[in-house]
């Protein structure tokens, strides 16, 4: 008798949030199926017939799972929004810390003032947001479409187009840098999936080189924005660690 | 005579609330009781009872706890909360009014 098979099929499809609750639902269904099987057996049916009758009376696991999924849909959505907010916030903080540190070290090494950077902080903010958005949108695509690499790019491409329109409208003179940063971070995430050490390191440079070739220096006085590239590659590494930590903390939802 | 699935779906919450207003029960017991009272006419896919129970629990109409049953097995018992008692009365009233109206229409159609 495959009572456990029915239970695990329901549980795997039901998307009940929380490990404890999932275990409780499984226990409850198992108890029901055991009672049902016992009842059928006492009526004189053999094991094969019992299994058939139990399955018939219980219903299709997909149908039961679908009903459970709709009961817990609002809770799942709320949890997803909260988790996404946590991931985006933590990622943004990490990007600010990494880029800020790189800029500070560069300012110290070149004995230049950081005042101009602080004055242009509102423009930097677009870059920080773009890096987080680029990286996290590819990650979101991986989660939404785990089976298709092409489809996984959809959120990133869609968001990229929206950002191009928004940056083009808000900061038309400086839109190229945050857009290049967005593409770099997205590329960085994509290349981190390839099992070749440090490939992402070079990969983040590709969108920057393209932007440089298309629109010229992204930062006045810089032929190639080395600092931006360094900041981006280190940011991608930090973001990878944050995503790993995120999956560890919310492990039950990534089981 | 087998009933329409949608009709059963629409009335399952009322039946659960009504049965639990008498005493606490676990899922299998609820099925057995509804079969007994309907003389086996009220048949539905038993697995779909549990999402309905969880929905009512989420709405705050039911409380639940694991207890050891007569046969020594652990079962999850459900009972009505004060809100659930109110909902049971309200649903019953609604159902009675609804069936009264439907019956009146059917009676007129016959005449």
Short mmCIF file of C-alpha atoms in Angstrom, two decimals:
data_model
loop_
_atom_site.label_atom_id
_atom_site.label_comp_id
_atom_site.label_asym_id
_atom_site.label_seq_id
_atom_site.Cartn_x
_atom_site.Cartn_y
_atom_site.Cartn_z
CA UNK A 1 0.00 0.00 0.00
CA UNK A 2 1.49 3.31 -1.05
CA UNK A 3 -0.09 5.56 1.56
CA UNK A 4 3.19 7.42 1.98
CA UNK A 5 3.34 7.90 -1.78
CA UNK A 6 -0.05 9.64 -1.77
CA UNK A 7 0.96 11.82 1.17
CA UNK A 8 4.31 12.83 -0.29
CA UNK A 9 2.70 13.60 -3.66
CA UNK A 10 0.20 15.94 -1.97
CA UNK A 11 2.91 17.57 0.14
CA UNK A 12 5.28 18.09 -2.80
CA UNK A 13 2.57 19.85 -4.82
CA UNK A 14 0.66 21.65 -2.06
CA UNK A 15 3.27 24.37 -1.38
CA UNK A 16 2.24 24.58 2.27
CA UNK A 17 4.56 27.18 3.83
CA UNK A 18 6.74 26.16 6.77
CA UNK A 19 8.47 22.87 7.57
CA UNK A 20 6.49 22.27 10.75
CA UNK A 21 3.16 22.89 9.09
CA UNK A 22 4.07 20.67 6.14
CA UNK A 23 5.01 17.86 8.53
CA UNK A 24 1.74 18.33 10.40
CA UNK A 25 -0.34 18.21 7.21
CA UNK A 26 1.52 15.05 6.16
CA UNK A 27 0.86 13.47 9.55
CA UNK A 28 -2.81 14.39 9.40
CA UNK A 29 -3.28 12.97 5.91
CA UNK A 30 -1.34 9.82 6.78
CA UNK A 31 -3.57 9.24 9.81
CA UNK A 32 -6.65 9.65 7.62
CA UNK A 33 -5.37 7.23 4.99
CA UNK A 34 -4.49 4.66 7.65
CA UNK A 35 -8.00 4.87 9.13
CA UNK A 36 -9.50 4.62 5.69
CA UNK A 37 -7.36 1.62 4.72
CA UNK A 38 -8.21 -0.10 7.99
CA UNK A 39 -11.92 0.42 7.37
CA UNK A 40 -11.66 -1.00 3.85
CA UNK A 41 -9.63 -4.00 5.04
CA UNK A 42 -12.22 -4.86 7.69
CA UNK A 43 -14.75 -5.11 4.87
CA UNK A 44 -12.71 -8.06 3.56
CA UNK A 45 -10.85 -6.47 0.65
CA UNK A 46 -7.33 -7.62 -0.21
CA UNK A 47 -4.37 -5.21 -0.27
CA UNK A 48 -4.67 -4.40 -3.97
CA UNK A 49 -8.37 -3.61 -3.78
CA UNK A 50 -7.82 -1.66 -0.54
CA UNK A 51 -5.21 0.50 -2.26
CA UNK A 52 -7.57 1.18 -5.16
CA UNK A 53 -10.53 2.04 -2.93
CA UNK A 54 -8.43 4.25 -0.65
CA UNK A 55 -7.12 6.17 -3.65
CA UNK A 56 -10.61 6.51 -5.11
CA UNK A 57 -12.17 7.73 -1.87
CA UNK A 58 -9.30 10.04 -0.99
CA UNK A 59 -9.23 11.69 -4.42
CA UNK A 60 -6.42 12.61 -6.78
CA UNK A 61 -3.35 13.91 -4.90
CA UNK A 62 -3.06 16.75 -7.44
CA UNK A 63 -6.61 17.88 -6.67
CA UNK A 64 -6.06 17.81 -2.89
CA UNK A 65 -2.72 19.59 -3.29
CA UNK A 66 -4.33 22.25 -5.49
CA UNK A 67 -6.94 22.92 -2.81
CA UNK A 68 -4.21 23.21 -0.15
CA UNK A 69 -2.19 25.51 -2.41
CA UNK A 70 -5.08 27.93 -2.79
CA UNK A 71 -5.72 27.94 0.98
CA UNK A 72 -2.12 28.96 1.66
CA UNK A 73 -1.61 31.18 -1.42
CA UNK A 74 -1.97 34.56 0.40
CA UNK A 75 0.45 33.46 3.14
CA UNK A 76 2.95 32.23 0.57
CA UNK A 77 2.72 35.51 -1.32
CA UNK A 78 3.23 37.57 1.85
CA UNK A 79 6.24 35.44 2.76
CA UNK A 80 7.67 35.81 -0.73
CA UNK A 81 7.30 39.61 -0.62
CA UNK A 82 8.95 39.76 2.81
CA UNK A 83 11.81 37.49 1.74
CA UNK A 84 12.34 39.49 -1.46
CA UNK A 85 12.41 42.74 0.55
CA UNK A 86 15.00 41.25 2.91
CA UNK A 87 17.15 40.02 0.01
CA UNK A 88 17.00 43.34 -1.86
CA UNK A 89 17.73 45.36 1.29
CA UNK A 90 20.67 43.17 2.32
CA UNK A 91 22.01 43.21 -1.25
CA UNK A 92 21.77 47.00 -1.49
CA UNK A 93 23.59 47.43 1.82
CA UNK A 94 26.32 45.04 0.62
CA UNK A 95 26.72 46.94 -2.66
CA UNK A 96 26.91 50.30 -0.86
CA UNK A 97 29.54 48.94 1.55
CA UNK A 98 31.64 47.33 -1.22
CA UNK A 99 31.55 50.25 -3.67
CA UNK A 100 31.98 52.77 -0.85
CA UNK A 101 35.03 50.89 0.44
CA UNK A 102 36.58 50.65 -3.04
CA UNK A 103 36.06 54.37 -3.60
CA UNK A 104 37.44 55.23 -0.20
CA UNK A 105 40.56 53.13 -0.74
CA UNK A 106 41.02 54.68 -4.19
CA UNK A 107 40.64 58.18 -2.72
CA UNK A 108 43.19 57.41 0.00
CA UNK A 109 45.67 55.84 -2.45
CA UNK A 110 45.41 58.70 -4.92
CA UNK A 111 45.28 61.32 -2.16
CA UNK A 112 42.12 62.85 -3.59
CA UNK A 113 39.15 64.19 -1.72
CA UNK A 114 36.01 62.10 -1.39
CA UNK A 115 33.89 65.25 -1.24
CA UNK A 116 33.07 65.18 -4.99
CA UNK A 117 31.87 61.57 -4.59
CA UNK A 118 29.67 62.54 -1.67
CA UNK A 119 28.29 65.48 -3.66
CA UNK A 120 27.29 63.13 -6.45
CA UNK A 121 25.87 60.52 -4.06
CA UNK A 122 22.37 60.81 -5.55
CA UNK A 123 23.78 59.63 -8.88
CA UNK A 124 25.73 56.88 -7.13
CA UNK A 125 22.44 55.73 -5.63
CA UNK A 126 21.17 54.90 -9.13
CA UNK A 127 24.28 52.76 -9.63
CA UNK A 128 23.83 50.93 -6.31
CA UNK A 129 20.20 50.23 -7.12
CA UNK A 130 21.09 49.11 -10.65
CA UNK A 131 23.72 46.61 -9.42
CA UNK A 132 21.29 45.11 -6.91
CA UNK A 133 18.52 45.03 -9.51
CA UNK A 134 20.73 43.40 -12.14
CA UNK A 135 21.95 40.66 -9.84
CA UNK A 136 18.70 39.99 -8.02
CA UNK A 137 16.58 39.99 -11.20
CA UNK A 138 18.67 37.16 -12.66
CA UNK A 139 18.42 35.30 -9.36
CA UNK A 140 14.64 35.85 -9.34
CA UNK A 141 14.50 34.45 -12.88
CA UNK A 142 16.40 31.36 -11.74
CA UNK A 143 13.86 30.82 -8.94
CA UNK A 144 10.77 31.45 -11.08
CA UNK A 145 11.93 29.42 -14.10
CA UNK A 146 14.33 26.84 -12.67
CA UNK A 147 14.07 24.61 -15.73
CA UNK A 148 14.69 27.14 -18.47
CA UNK A 149 17.82 29.26 -18.77
CA UNK A 150 16.29 31.48 -21.45
CA UNK A 151 13.08 32.12 -19.54
CA UNK A 152 15.17 32.84 -16.44
CA UNK A 153 16.44 35.94 -18.21
CA UNK A 154 12.94 37.37 -18.66
CA UNK A 155 12.73 39.29 -15.35
CA UNK A 156 16.18 40.72 -15.93
CA UNK A 157 15.51 41.81 -19.52
CA UNK A 158 12.13 43.30 -18.58
CA UNK A 159 13.57 45.17 -15.61
CA UNK A 160 16.54 46.33 -17.71
CA UNK A 161 14.22 47.88 -20.30
CA UNK A 162 12.19 49.59 -17.60
CA UNK A 163 15.33 50.95 -15.95
CA UNK A 164 16.61 52.19 -19.32
CA UNK A 165 13.39 54.18 -19.73
CA UNK A 166 13.44 55.47 -16.12
CA UNK A 167 17.15 56.42 -16.14
CA UNK A 168 16.78 57.96 -19.60
CA UNK A 169 14.04 60.16 -18.20
CA UNK A 170 15.52 60.98 -14.78
CA UNK A 171 19.27 61.22 -15.52
CA UNK A 172 19.58 61.37 -19.31
CA UNK A 173 23.22 62.57 -19.17
CA UNK A 174 24.39 59.86 -16.80
CA UNK A 175 22.13 56.92 -17.68
CA UNK A 176 24.87 54.86 -19.35
CA UNK A 177 26.84 54.07 -16.18
CA UNK A 178 24.02 52.65 -14.03
CA UNK A 179 22.68 50.75 -17.05
CA UNK A 180 26.10 49.27 -17.70
CA UNK A 181 26.33 48.44 -13.98
CA UNK A 182 22.95 46.69 -14.21
CA UNK A 183 24.14 44.61 -17.18
CA UNK A 184 27.46 43.84 -15.45
CA UNK A 185 25.75 42.57 -12.30
CA UNK A 186 23.29 40.48 -14.36
CA UNK A 187 26.21 39.06 -16.37
CA UNK A 188 28.13 38.44 -13.17
CA UNK A 189 25.26 36.34 -11.78
CA UNK A 190 24.90 34.42 -15.04
CA UNK A 191 28.61 33.64 -15.21
CA UNK A 192 28.77 32.61 -11.56
CA UNK A 193 26.61 29.65 -12.57
CA UNK A 194 29.30 28.43 -14.96
CA UNK A 195 31.68 26.08 -13.21
CA UNK A 196 34.81 27.99 -14.20
CA UNK A 197 36.67 29.85 -11.49
CA UNK A 198 36.80 33.61 -11.91
CA UNK A 199 34.95 33.60 -15.23
CA UNK A 200 32.46 36.04 -13.72
CA UNK A 201 35.39 38.25 -12.83
CA UNK A 202 36.14 38.88 -16.50
CA UNK A 203 32.47 38.65 -17.49
CA UNK A 204 31.50 41.74 -15.53
CA UNK A 205 33.91 43.71 -17.72
CA UNK A 206 32.10 42.81 -20.95
CA UNK A 207 29.09 45.16 -20.55
CA UNK A 208 31.43 47.92 -19.36
CA UNK A 209 33.62 47.49 -22.42
CA UNK A 210 30.55 47.52 -24.67
CA UNK A 211 29.23 50.69 -23.01
CA UNK A 212 32.67 52.27 -23.28
CA UNK A 213 32.83 51.42 -26.98
CA UNK A 214 29.32 52.76 -27.59
CA UNK A 215 29.21 55.96 -25.54
CA UNK A 216 32.86 56.63 -24.68
CA UNK A 217 34.21 57.12 -21.17
CA UNK A 218 31.51 56.47 -18.58
CA UNK A 219 33.29 58.57 -16.01
CA UNK A 220 34.96 61.76 -17.16
CA UNK A 221 38.72 61.39 -17.24
CA UNK A 222 38.60 57.59 -17.28
CA UNK A 223 39.21 55.69 -20.50
CA UNK A 224 38.08 52.45 -18.90
CA UNK A 225 36.34 52.66 -15.53
CA UNK A 226 38.67 50.28 -13.65
CA UNK A 227 37.31 51.29 -10.30
CA UNK A 228 33.75 50.62 -11.38
CA UNK A 229 34.79 47.22 -12.69
CA UNK A 230 36.60 46.37 -9.46
CA UNK A 231 33.63 47.52 -7.40
CA UNK A 232 31.27 45.51 -9.57
CA UNK A 233 33.22 42.27 -9.45
CA UNK A 234 33.63 42.46 -5.68
CA UNK A 235 29.94 43.38 -5.38
CA UNK A 236 28.98 40.31 -7.44
CA UNK A 237 31.01 38.12 -5.09
CA UNK A 238 29.38 39.72 -2.04
CA UNK A 239 25.93 39.31 -3.59
CA UNK A 240 26.63 35.65 -4.29
CA UNK A 241 27.42 35.14 -0.61
CA UNK A 242 24.25 36.99 0.38
CA UNK A 243 22.12 34.81 -1.89
CA UNK A 244 23.73 31.68 -0.38
CA UNK A 245 23.08 32.97 3.13
CA UNK A 246 19.51 33.85 2.14
CA UNK A 247 18.88 30.32 0.90
CA UNK A 248 20.39 28.92 4.08
CA UNK A 249 18.22 31.07 6.34
CA UNK A 250 15.05 30.37 4.39
CA UNK A 251 16.13 26.79 3.79
CA UNK A 252 12.64 25.35 4.18
CA UNK A 253 11.44 27.26 1.14
CA UNK A 254 14.36 26.03 -0.95
CA UNK A 255 14.09 22.37 0.03
CA UNK B 1 -27.96 9.72 -6.21
CA UNK B 2 -24.51 11.38 -6.55
CA UNK B 3 -24.59 15.11 -5.95
CA UNK B 4 -23.01 17.75 -8.14
CA UNK B 5 -19.39 18.45 -7.10
CA UNK B 6 -19.84 22.21 -7.01
CA UNK B 7 -22.92 21.85 -4.83
CA UNK B 8 -20.93 19.70 -2.40
CA UNK B 9 -18.03 22.12 -2.45
CA UNK B 10 -20.29 25.03 -1.57
CA UNK B 11 -21.83 23.25 1.39
CA UNK B 12 -18.78 21.54 2.90
CA UNK B 13 -17.90 24.48 5.19
CA UNK B 14 -21.43 24.55 6.58
CA UNK B 15 -21.38 20.80 7.21
CA UNK B 16 -18.02 20.97 8.98
CA UNK B 17 -19.14 23.87 11.16
CA UNK B 18 -22.43 22.18 11.99
CA UNK B 19 -20.87 18.83 12.90
CA UNK B 20 -18.16 20.47 14.99
CA UNK B 21 -20.75 22.57 16.83
CA UNK B 22 -21.81 19.32 18.52
CA UNK B 23 -18.38 18.03 19.54
CA UNK B 24 -14.70 18.10 18.61
CA UNK B 25 -13.80 15.66 15.83
CA UNK B 26 -10.90 14.69 13.61
CA UNK B 27 -11.09 14.58 9.81
CA UNK B 28 -11.89 10.92 9.36
CA UNK B 29 -14.57 11.16 12.06
CA UNK B 30 -16.19 14.11 10.27
CA UNK B 31 -16.41 12.05 7.07
CA UNK B 32 -17.83 9.05 8.92
CA UNK B 33 -20.39 11.19 10.69
CA UNK B 34 -21.56 12.93 7.52
CA UNK B 35 -21.84 9.58 5.74
CA UNK B 36 -23.82 8.11 8.63
CA UNK B 37 -26.23 11.02 8.84
CA UNK B 38 -26.75 11.21 5.09
CA UNK B 39 -27.09 7.40 4.91
CA UNK B 40 -24.05 7.27 2.66
CA UNK B 41 -25.54 9.76 0.18
CA UNK B 42 -23.07 12.52 0.98
CA UNK B 43 -19.98 11.25 -0.80
CA UNK B 44 -17.06 13.43 -1.69
CA UNK B 45 -13.34 13.03 -2.18
CA UNK B 46 -12.13 12.71 1.38
CA UNK B 47 -8.79 14.42 0.77
CA UNK B 48 -10.55 17.67 -0.08
CA UNK B 49 -11.95 17.85 3.47
CA UNK B 50 -8.54 18.84 4.84
CA UNK B 51 -7.99 22.01 2.77
CA UNK B 52 -11.51 23.05 3.85
CA UNK B 53 -10.64 22.40 7.50
CA UNK B 54 -7.40 24.39 7.14
CA UNK B 55 -9.26 27.25 5.46
CA UNK B 56 -11.75 27.45 8.36
CA UNK B 57 -8.87 27.19 10.82
CA UNK B 58 -7.09 30.09 9.11
CA UNK B 59 -10.25 32.18 9.29
CA UNK B 60 -10.25 31.63 13.03
CA UNK B 61 -13.40 29.50 13.08
CA UNK B 62 -11.65 26.35 14.30
CA UNK B 63 -9.09 25.45 16.92
CA UNK B 64 -7.14 22.25 16.68
CA UNK B 65 -5.00 19.99 18.83
CA UNK B 66 -3.39 16.57 18.58
CA UNK B 67 -4.96 14.06 20.90
CA UNK B 68 -4.65 10.34 21.41
CA UNK B 69 -7.78 8.63 20.13
CA UNK B 70 -9.57 5.53 21.46
CA UNK B 71 -7.28 3.21 19.48
CA UNK B 72 -4.17 4.88 20.91
CA UNK B 73 -3.37 6.70 17.66
CA UNK B 74 -2.64 10.41 17.47
CA UNK B 75 -5.35 12.37 15.68
CA UNK B 76 -5.75 16.08 15.01
CA UNK B 77 -9.02 17.14 16.57
CA UNK B 78 -10.87 20.24 15.46
CA UNK B 79 -13.39 22.24 17.46
CA UNK B 80 -15.25 25.51 17.03
CA UNK B 81 -13.98 28.80 18.38
CA UNK B 82 -16.56 31.38 19.54
CA UNK B 83 -16.23 32.98 16.09
CA UNK B 84 -16.79 29.58 14.54
CA UNK B 85 -20.02 29.10 16.54
CA UNK B 86 -21.31 32.42 15.23
CA UNK B 87 -20.29 31.47 11.69
CA UNK B 88 -22.03 28.10 12.07
CA UNK B 89 -25.30 29.79 13.11
CA UNK B 90 -25.00 32.37 10.34
CA UNK B 91 -24.21 29.76 7.67
CA UNK B 92 -27.09 27.57 8.78
CA UNK B 93 -29.51 30.49 8.63
CA UNK B 94 -28.21 31.42 5.20
CA UNK B 95 -28.58 27.86 3.95
CA UNK B 96 -32.12 27.53 5.32
CA UNK B 97 -33.18 30.83 3.73
CA UNK B 98 -31.52 29.84 0.47
CA UNK B 99 -33.15 26.40 0.29
CA UNK B 100 -36.50 27.95 1.26
CA UNK B 101 -36.27 30.33 -1.70
CA UNK B 102 -35.10 27.59 -4.08
CA UNK B 103 -37.89 25.28 -2.86
CA UNK B 104 -40.45 28.03 -3.35
CA UNK B 105 -39.28 28.53 -6.91
CA UNK B 106 -39.29 24.79 -7.60
CA UNK B 107 -42.77 24.43 -6.08
CA UNK B 108 -44.10 27.22 -8.28
CA UNK B 109 -42.46 25.72 -11.34
CA UNK B 110 -44.18 22.37 -10.57
CA UNK B 111 -47.55 24.05 -10.12
#
